[in-house]
Coordinates of C-alpha atoms in Angstrom, one line a residue:
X1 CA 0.0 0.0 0.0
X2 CA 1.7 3.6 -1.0
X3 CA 1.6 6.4 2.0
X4 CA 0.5 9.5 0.7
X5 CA 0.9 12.4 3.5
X6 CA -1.6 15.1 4.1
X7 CA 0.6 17.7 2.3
X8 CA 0.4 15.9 -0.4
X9 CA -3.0 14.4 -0.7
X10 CA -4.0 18.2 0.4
X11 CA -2.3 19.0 -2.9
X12 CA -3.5 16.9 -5.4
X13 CA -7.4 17.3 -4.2
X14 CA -7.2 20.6 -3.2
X15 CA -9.4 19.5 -0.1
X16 CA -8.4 20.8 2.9
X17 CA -8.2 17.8 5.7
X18 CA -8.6 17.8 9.2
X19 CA -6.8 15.5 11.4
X20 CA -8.6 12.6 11.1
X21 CA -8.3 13.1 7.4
X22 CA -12.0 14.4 7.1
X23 CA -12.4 17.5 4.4
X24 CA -12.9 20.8 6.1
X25 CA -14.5 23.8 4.5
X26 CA -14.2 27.4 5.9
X27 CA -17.4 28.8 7.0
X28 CA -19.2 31.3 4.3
X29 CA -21.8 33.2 6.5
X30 CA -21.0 36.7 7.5
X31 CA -20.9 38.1 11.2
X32 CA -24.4 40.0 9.9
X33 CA -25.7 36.6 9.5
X34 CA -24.7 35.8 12.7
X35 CA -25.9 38.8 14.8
X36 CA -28.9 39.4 13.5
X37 CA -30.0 35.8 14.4
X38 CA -29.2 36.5 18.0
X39 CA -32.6 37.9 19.7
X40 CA -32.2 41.3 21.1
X41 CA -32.6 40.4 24.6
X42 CA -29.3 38.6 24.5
X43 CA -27.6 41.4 24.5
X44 CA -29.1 43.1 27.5
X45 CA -26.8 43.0 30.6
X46 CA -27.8 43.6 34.1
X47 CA -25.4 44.9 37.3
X48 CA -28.2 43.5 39.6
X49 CA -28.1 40.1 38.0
X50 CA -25.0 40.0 37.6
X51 CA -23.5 40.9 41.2
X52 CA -26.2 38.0 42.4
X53 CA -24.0 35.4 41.1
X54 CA -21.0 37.4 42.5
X55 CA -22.5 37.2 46.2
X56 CA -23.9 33.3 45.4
X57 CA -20.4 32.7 44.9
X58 CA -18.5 34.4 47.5
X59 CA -21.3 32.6 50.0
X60 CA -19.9 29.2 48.9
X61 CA -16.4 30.4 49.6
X62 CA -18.0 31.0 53.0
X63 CA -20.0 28.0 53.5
X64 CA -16.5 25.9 52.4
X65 CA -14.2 27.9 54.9
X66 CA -16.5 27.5 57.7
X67 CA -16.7 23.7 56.6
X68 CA -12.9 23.4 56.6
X69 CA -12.4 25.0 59.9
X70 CA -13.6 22.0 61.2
X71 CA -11.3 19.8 59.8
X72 CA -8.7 19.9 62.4
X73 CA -11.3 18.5 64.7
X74 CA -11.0 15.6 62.7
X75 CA -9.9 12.7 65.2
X76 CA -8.4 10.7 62.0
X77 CA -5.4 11.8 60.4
X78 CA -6.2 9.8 57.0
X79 CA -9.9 11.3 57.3
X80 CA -8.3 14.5 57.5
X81 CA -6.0 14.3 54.8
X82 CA -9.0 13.4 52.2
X83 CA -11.7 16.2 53.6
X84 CA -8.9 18.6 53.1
X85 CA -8.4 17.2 49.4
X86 CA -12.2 17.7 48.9
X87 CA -11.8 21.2 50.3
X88 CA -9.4 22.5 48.0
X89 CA -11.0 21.1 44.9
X90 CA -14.3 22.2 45.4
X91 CA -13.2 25.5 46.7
X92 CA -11.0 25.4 43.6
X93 CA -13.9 25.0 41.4
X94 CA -16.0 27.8 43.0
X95 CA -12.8 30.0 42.4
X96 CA -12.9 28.7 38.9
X97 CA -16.0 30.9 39.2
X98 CA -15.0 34.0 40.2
X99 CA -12.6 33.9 37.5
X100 CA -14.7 33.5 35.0
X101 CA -17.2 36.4 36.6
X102 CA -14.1 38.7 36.3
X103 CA -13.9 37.5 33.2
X104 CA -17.1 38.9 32.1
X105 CA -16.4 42.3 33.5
X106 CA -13.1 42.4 31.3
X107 CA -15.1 41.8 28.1
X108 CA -18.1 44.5 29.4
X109 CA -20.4 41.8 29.6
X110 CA -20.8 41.6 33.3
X111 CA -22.9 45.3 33.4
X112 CA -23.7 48.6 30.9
X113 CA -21.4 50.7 33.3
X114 CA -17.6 50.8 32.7
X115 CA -16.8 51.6 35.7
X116 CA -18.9 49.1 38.0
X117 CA -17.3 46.1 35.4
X118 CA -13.7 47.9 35.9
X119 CA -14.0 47.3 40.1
X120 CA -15.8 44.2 39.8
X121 CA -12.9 42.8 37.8
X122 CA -9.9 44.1 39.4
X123 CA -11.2 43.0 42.7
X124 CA -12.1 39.3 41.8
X125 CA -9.1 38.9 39.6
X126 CA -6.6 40.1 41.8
X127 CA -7.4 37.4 44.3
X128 CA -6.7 34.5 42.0
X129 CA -3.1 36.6 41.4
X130 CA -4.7 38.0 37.8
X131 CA -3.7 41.3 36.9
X132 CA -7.1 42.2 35.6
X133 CA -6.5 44.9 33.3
X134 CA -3.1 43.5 31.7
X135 CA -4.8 40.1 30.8
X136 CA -8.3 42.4 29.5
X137 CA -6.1 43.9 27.1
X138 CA -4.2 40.6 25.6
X139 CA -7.6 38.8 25.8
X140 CA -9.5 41.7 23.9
X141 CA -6.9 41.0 21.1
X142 CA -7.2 37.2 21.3
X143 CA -11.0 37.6 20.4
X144 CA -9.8 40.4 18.1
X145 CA -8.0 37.4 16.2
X146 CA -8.6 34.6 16.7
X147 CA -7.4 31.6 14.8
X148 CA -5.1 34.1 13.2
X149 CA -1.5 32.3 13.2
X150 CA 0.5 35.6 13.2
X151 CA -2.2 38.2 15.7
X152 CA -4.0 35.7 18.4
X153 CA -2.8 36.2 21.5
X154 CA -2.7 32.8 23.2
X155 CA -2.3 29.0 22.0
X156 CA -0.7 29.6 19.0
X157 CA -0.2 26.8 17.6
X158 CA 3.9 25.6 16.2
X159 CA 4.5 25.0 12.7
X160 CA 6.2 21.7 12.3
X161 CA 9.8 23.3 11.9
X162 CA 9.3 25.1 15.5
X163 CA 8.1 22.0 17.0
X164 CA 10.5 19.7 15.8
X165 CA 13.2 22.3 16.9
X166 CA 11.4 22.6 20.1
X167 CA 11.6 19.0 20.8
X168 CA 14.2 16.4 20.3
X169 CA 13.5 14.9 17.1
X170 CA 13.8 11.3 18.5
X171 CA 11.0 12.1 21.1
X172 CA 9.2 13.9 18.7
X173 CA 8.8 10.9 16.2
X174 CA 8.7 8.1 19.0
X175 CA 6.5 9.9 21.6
X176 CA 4.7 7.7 24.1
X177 CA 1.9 8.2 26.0
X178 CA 3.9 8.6 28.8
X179 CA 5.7 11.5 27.5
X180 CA 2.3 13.2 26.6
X181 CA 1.0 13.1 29.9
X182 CA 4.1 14.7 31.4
X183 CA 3.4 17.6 29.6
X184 CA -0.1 17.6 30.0
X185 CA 1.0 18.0 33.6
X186 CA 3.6 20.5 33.0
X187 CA 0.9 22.7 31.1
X188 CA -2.0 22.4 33.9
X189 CA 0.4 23.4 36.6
X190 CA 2.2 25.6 35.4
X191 CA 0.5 27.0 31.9
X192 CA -1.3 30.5 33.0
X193 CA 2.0 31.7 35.3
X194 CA 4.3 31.1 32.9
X195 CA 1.7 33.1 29.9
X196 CA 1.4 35.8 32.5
X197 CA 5.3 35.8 33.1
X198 CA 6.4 35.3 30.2
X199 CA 4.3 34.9 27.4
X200 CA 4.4 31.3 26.9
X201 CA 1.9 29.6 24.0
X202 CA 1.3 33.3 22.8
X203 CA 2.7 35.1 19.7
X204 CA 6.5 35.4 19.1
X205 CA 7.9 38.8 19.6
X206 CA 11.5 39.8 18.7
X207 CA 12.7 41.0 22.8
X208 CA 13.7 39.2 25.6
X209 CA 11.6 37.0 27.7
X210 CA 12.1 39.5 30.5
X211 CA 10.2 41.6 28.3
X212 CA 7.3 39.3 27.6
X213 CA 5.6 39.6 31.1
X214 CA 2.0 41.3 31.7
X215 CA 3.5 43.0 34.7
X216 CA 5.1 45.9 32.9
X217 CA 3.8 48.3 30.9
X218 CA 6.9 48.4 27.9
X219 CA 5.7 44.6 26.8
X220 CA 5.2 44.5 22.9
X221 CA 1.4 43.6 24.0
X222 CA 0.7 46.7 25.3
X223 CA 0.6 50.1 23.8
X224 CA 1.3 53.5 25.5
X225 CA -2.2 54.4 26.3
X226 CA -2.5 51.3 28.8
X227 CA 0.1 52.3 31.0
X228 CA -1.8 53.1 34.0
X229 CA -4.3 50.3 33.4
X230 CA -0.8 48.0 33.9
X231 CA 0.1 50.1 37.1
X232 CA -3.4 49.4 38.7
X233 CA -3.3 46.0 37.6
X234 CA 0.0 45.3 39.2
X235 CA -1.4 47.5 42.1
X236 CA -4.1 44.9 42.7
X237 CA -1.5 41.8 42.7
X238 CA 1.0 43.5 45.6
X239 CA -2.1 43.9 47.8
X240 CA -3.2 40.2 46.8
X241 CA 0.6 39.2 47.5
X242 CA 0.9 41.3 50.7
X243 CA -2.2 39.8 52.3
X244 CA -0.7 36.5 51.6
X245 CA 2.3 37.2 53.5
X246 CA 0.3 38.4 56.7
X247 CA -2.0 35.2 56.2
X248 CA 1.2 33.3 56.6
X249 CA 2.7 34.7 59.2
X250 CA -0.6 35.2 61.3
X251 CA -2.1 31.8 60.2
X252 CA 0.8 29.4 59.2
X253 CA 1.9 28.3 55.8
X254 CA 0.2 25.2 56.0
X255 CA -3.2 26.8 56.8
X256 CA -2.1 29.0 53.9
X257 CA -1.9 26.4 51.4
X258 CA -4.7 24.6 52.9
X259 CA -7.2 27.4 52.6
X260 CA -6.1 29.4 49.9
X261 CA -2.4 28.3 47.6
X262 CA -3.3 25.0 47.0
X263 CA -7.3 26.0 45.8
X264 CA -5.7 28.7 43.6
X265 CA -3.5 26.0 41.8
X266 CA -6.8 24.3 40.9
X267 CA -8.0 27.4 39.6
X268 CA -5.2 27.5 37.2
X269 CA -5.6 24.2 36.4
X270 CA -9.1 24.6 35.1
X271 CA -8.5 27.9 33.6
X272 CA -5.9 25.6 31.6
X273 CA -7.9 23.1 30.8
X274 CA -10.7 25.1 29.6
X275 CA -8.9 27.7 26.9
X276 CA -6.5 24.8 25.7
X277 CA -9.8 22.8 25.1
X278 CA -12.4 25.6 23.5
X279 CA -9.2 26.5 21.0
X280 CA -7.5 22.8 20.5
X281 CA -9.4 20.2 18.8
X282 CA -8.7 17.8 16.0
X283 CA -11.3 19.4 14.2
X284 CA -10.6 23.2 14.4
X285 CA -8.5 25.0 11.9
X286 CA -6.3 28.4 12.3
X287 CA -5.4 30.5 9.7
X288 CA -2.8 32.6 8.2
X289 CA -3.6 36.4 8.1
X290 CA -4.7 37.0 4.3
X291 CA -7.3 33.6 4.8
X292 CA -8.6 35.1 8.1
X293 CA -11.4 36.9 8.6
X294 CA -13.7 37.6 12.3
X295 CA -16.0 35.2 11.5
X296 CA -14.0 32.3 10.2
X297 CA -11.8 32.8 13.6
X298 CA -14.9 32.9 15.8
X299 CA -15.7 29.5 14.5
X300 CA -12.6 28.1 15.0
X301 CA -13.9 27.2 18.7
X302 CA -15.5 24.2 20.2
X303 CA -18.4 24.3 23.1
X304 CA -17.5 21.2 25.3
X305 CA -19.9 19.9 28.5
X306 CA -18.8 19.7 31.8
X307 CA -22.4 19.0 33.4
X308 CA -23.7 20.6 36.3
X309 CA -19.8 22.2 37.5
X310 CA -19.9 23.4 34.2
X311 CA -23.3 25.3 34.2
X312 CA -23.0 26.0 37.5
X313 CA -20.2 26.7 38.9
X314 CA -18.2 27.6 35.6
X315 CA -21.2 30.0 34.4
X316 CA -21.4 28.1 31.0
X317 CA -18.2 29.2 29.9
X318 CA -17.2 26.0 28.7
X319 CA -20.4 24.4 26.9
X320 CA -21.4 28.3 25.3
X321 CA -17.7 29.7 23.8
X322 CA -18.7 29.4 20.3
X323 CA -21.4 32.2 20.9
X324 CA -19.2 34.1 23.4
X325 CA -16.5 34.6 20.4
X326 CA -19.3 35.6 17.8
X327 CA -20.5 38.4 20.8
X328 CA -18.3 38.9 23.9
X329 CA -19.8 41.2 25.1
X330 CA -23.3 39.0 25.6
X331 CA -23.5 38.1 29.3
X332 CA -23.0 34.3 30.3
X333 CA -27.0 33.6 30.9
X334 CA -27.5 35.0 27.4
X335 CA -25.3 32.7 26.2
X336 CA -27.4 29.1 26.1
X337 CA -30.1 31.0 23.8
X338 CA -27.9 32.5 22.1
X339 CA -26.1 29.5 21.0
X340 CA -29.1 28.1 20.2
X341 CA -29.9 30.7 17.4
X342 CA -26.4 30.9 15.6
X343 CA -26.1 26.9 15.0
X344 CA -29.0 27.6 12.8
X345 CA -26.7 29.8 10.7
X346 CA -23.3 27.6 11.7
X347 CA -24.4 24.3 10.1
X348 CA -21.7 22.5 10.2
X349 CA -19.1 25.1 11.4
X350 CA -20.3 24.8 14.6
X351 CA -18.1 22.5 16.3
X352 CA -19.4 20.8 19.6
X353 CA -18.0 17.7 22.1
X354 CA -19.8 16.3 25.1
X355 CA -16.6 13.8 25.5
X356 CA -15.1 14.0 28.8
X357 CA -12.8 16.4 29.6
X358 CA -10.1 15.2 31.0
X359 CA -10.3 12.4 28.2
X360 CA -10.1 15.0 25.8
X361 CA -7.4 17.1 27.2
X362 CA -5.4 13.6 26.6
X363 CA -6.8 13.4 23.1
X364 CA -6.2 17.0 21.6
X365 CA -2.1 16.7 23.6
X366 CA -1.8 13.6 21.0
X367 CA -3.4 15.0 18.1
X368 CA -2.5 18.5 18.1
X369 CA 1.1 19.1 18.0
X370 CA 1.4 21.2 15.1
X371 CA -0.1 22.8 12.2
X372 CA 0.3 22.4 8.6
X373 CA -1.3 23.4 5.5
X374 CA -1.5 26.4 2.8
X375 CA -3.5 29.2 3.9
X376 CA -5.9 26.8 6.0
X377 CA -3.4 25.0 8.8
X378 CA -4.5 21.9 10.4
X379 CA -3.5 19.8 13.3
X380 CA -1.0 17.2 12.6
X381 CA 0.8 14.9 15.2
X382 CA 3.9 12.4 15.2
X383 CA 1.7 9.9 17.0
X384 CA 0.4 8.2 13.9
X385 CA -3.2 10.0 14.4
X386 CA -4.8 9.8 11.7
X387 CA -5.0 8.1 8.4
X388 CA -1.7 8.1 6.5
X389 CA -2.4 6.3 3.1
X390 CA -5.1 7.4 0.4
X391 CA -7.0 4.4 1.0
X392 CA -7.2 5.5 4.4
X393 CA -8.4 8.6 3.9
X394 CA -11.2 7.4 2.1
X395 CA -12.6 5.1 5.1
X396 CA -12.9 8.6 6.7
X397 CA -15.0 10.3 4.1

């Protein structure tokens, strides 16, 4: 049997592939097409609505402290050890929350009024260590471009060069699943410091890596006008950092980590897990900068399901992203309804996955390693994913 690869198949069809070797087509539609098929009321944000989910929140973070203080009453050392595993997972996940609340104020989504969205934000971000306004502006400009290879902001993917000079080449062609899940854990733990710090996943600039951070207001993300907004962000994380330090020495580091380091972790973790997931799927495309346009890159998305902690507790951010990117500004109970109306324009484009999550966080690590293509890049992989000869491809169609 003769191995054609996708370059080359690509080239002789002129069919665009997808990982799996299926034919992908750019969407058509125009983001007219998609607006005005969003009812009004969609649109409609409310402070009082919104700061209700704000104190429904922050009363969990209650109800789970008060619950944990309890804990060292706990006669059993091993009983101990697992109800303060719960503890920081679930408070993790109402954290997850808050985040994603803060999140809505950087977008404008959380209330009509600029200023009430501005304090919301920088309050709930700097206490999961965000500096609010420093991530609002790179995030603005990831929704600004998305799926563009050379302007989004965050997951970019590597071309096959930079990833095979990324990796060693004998890793890259042998890995194992072993390998995969060691930097799946590298990436949960320590993915949204290191973008913060320095940039990492996010577009290539030609400065130093001391220069990539969003602590400072020279980074090439930036321009002039936001340097305040980087000073009060920065503000915001020394007061989150200072009250850390008198926690620790009026409380303990191991209360510390018990009530707060160790919850925030989780927080990152899931704030990993969830942008890595929405933007990397074996199905999604990315494009270079004369293909792109707004709506192609909206599309270029997936809404996933993480049941009731996803509804819940994560405010739909996971299972209504499609319709967020298409209209950011539409707050998070909007969202559902609104999704609901644009598939009817989507078709096909609109991508959705109701696998696990955690199963497909291990799926898109081995499929998605890199992107190839002309114009239209898809996900490729040295893992042997996906169908390699032309018979092969045809199963798939």
């Amino acid at each position: 049997m003769s191995t054609v690869t996708y370059t080359e198949r690509e080239s002789a069809t002129k069919e665009v592939l997808d990982t799996y070797g299926n034919v992908f087509t750019a969407p058509e539609y125009t983001m007219k097409d998609i607006l005005d098929a969003i009812p009004k009321r969609c649109f409609e944000r409310s402070l009082t609505h919104s700061m209700l989910f704000v104190l429904r929140d922050f009363f969990y973070v209650a109800v789970l402290v008060t619950l944990a203080l309890q804990i060292p009453n706990i006669p059993s050392v091993y009983l101990r050890g697992i109800a303060w595993a719960a503890y920081t997972v679930a408070q993790g996940i109402v954290g997850t929350g808050i985040w994603v609340l803060a999140h809505e104020c950087g977008h404008g989504a959380f209330s009509p009024y600029k200023i009430a969205n501005d304090i919301m934000g920088w309050f709930m971000h700097s206490l999961v260590l965000v500096p609010y306004h420093s991530w609002r502006i790179s995030h603005s400009k990831h929704h600004k471009a998305t799926g563009n290879l050379a302007r989004d902001m965050v997951f970019v993917p590597k071309s096959k060069e930079r990833y095979m000079l990324s990796r060693n080449i004998q890793e890259a062609t042998e890995e194992m699943p072993i390998v995969t899940l060691y930097w799946l854990f590298i990436q949960q733990a320590f993915g949204f410091p290191t973008y913060l710090i320095a940039n990492v996943t996010g577009q290539k600039y030609s400065v130093s890596k001391l220069k990539l951070n969003h602590y400072i207001p020279s980074a090439p993300m930036f321009d002039e006008k936001d340097f305040w907004d980087i000073i009060i962000s920065d503000v915001g994380i020394a007061i989150s950092l200072t009250l850390s330090w008198l926690a620790i020495q009026n409380f303990g580091l191991f209360n510390y980590s018990m009530f707060y380091f160790i919850p925030y972790l989780w927080v990152n973790h899931w704030l990993v897990c969830i942008t890595y997931l929405q933007h990397t799927d074996a199905s999604l495309p990315h494009y270079d900068d004369n293909e792109w346009t707004f709506a192609k890159g909206a599309a270029a998305t997936i809404d996933r399901d993480f049941g009731f902690i996803g509804r819940h507790f994560f405010h739909e951010i996971i299972e209504t992203h499609v319709a967020h990117h298409y209209s950011s500004r539409m707050p998070f109970y909007h969202a559902e309804e609104a999704t609901k109306a644009i598939r009817k324009v989507m078709g096909k484009h609109y991508k959705q996955d109701k696998t696990n999550m955690l199963v497909s966080l291990y799926r898109s690590a081995r499929a998605c390693q890199f992107v190839e293509g002309d114009g239209i890049k898809m996900y490729r992989n040295f893992n042997g994913i996906g169908p390699t000869s032309t018979e092969e491809v045809k199963k798939t169609r």
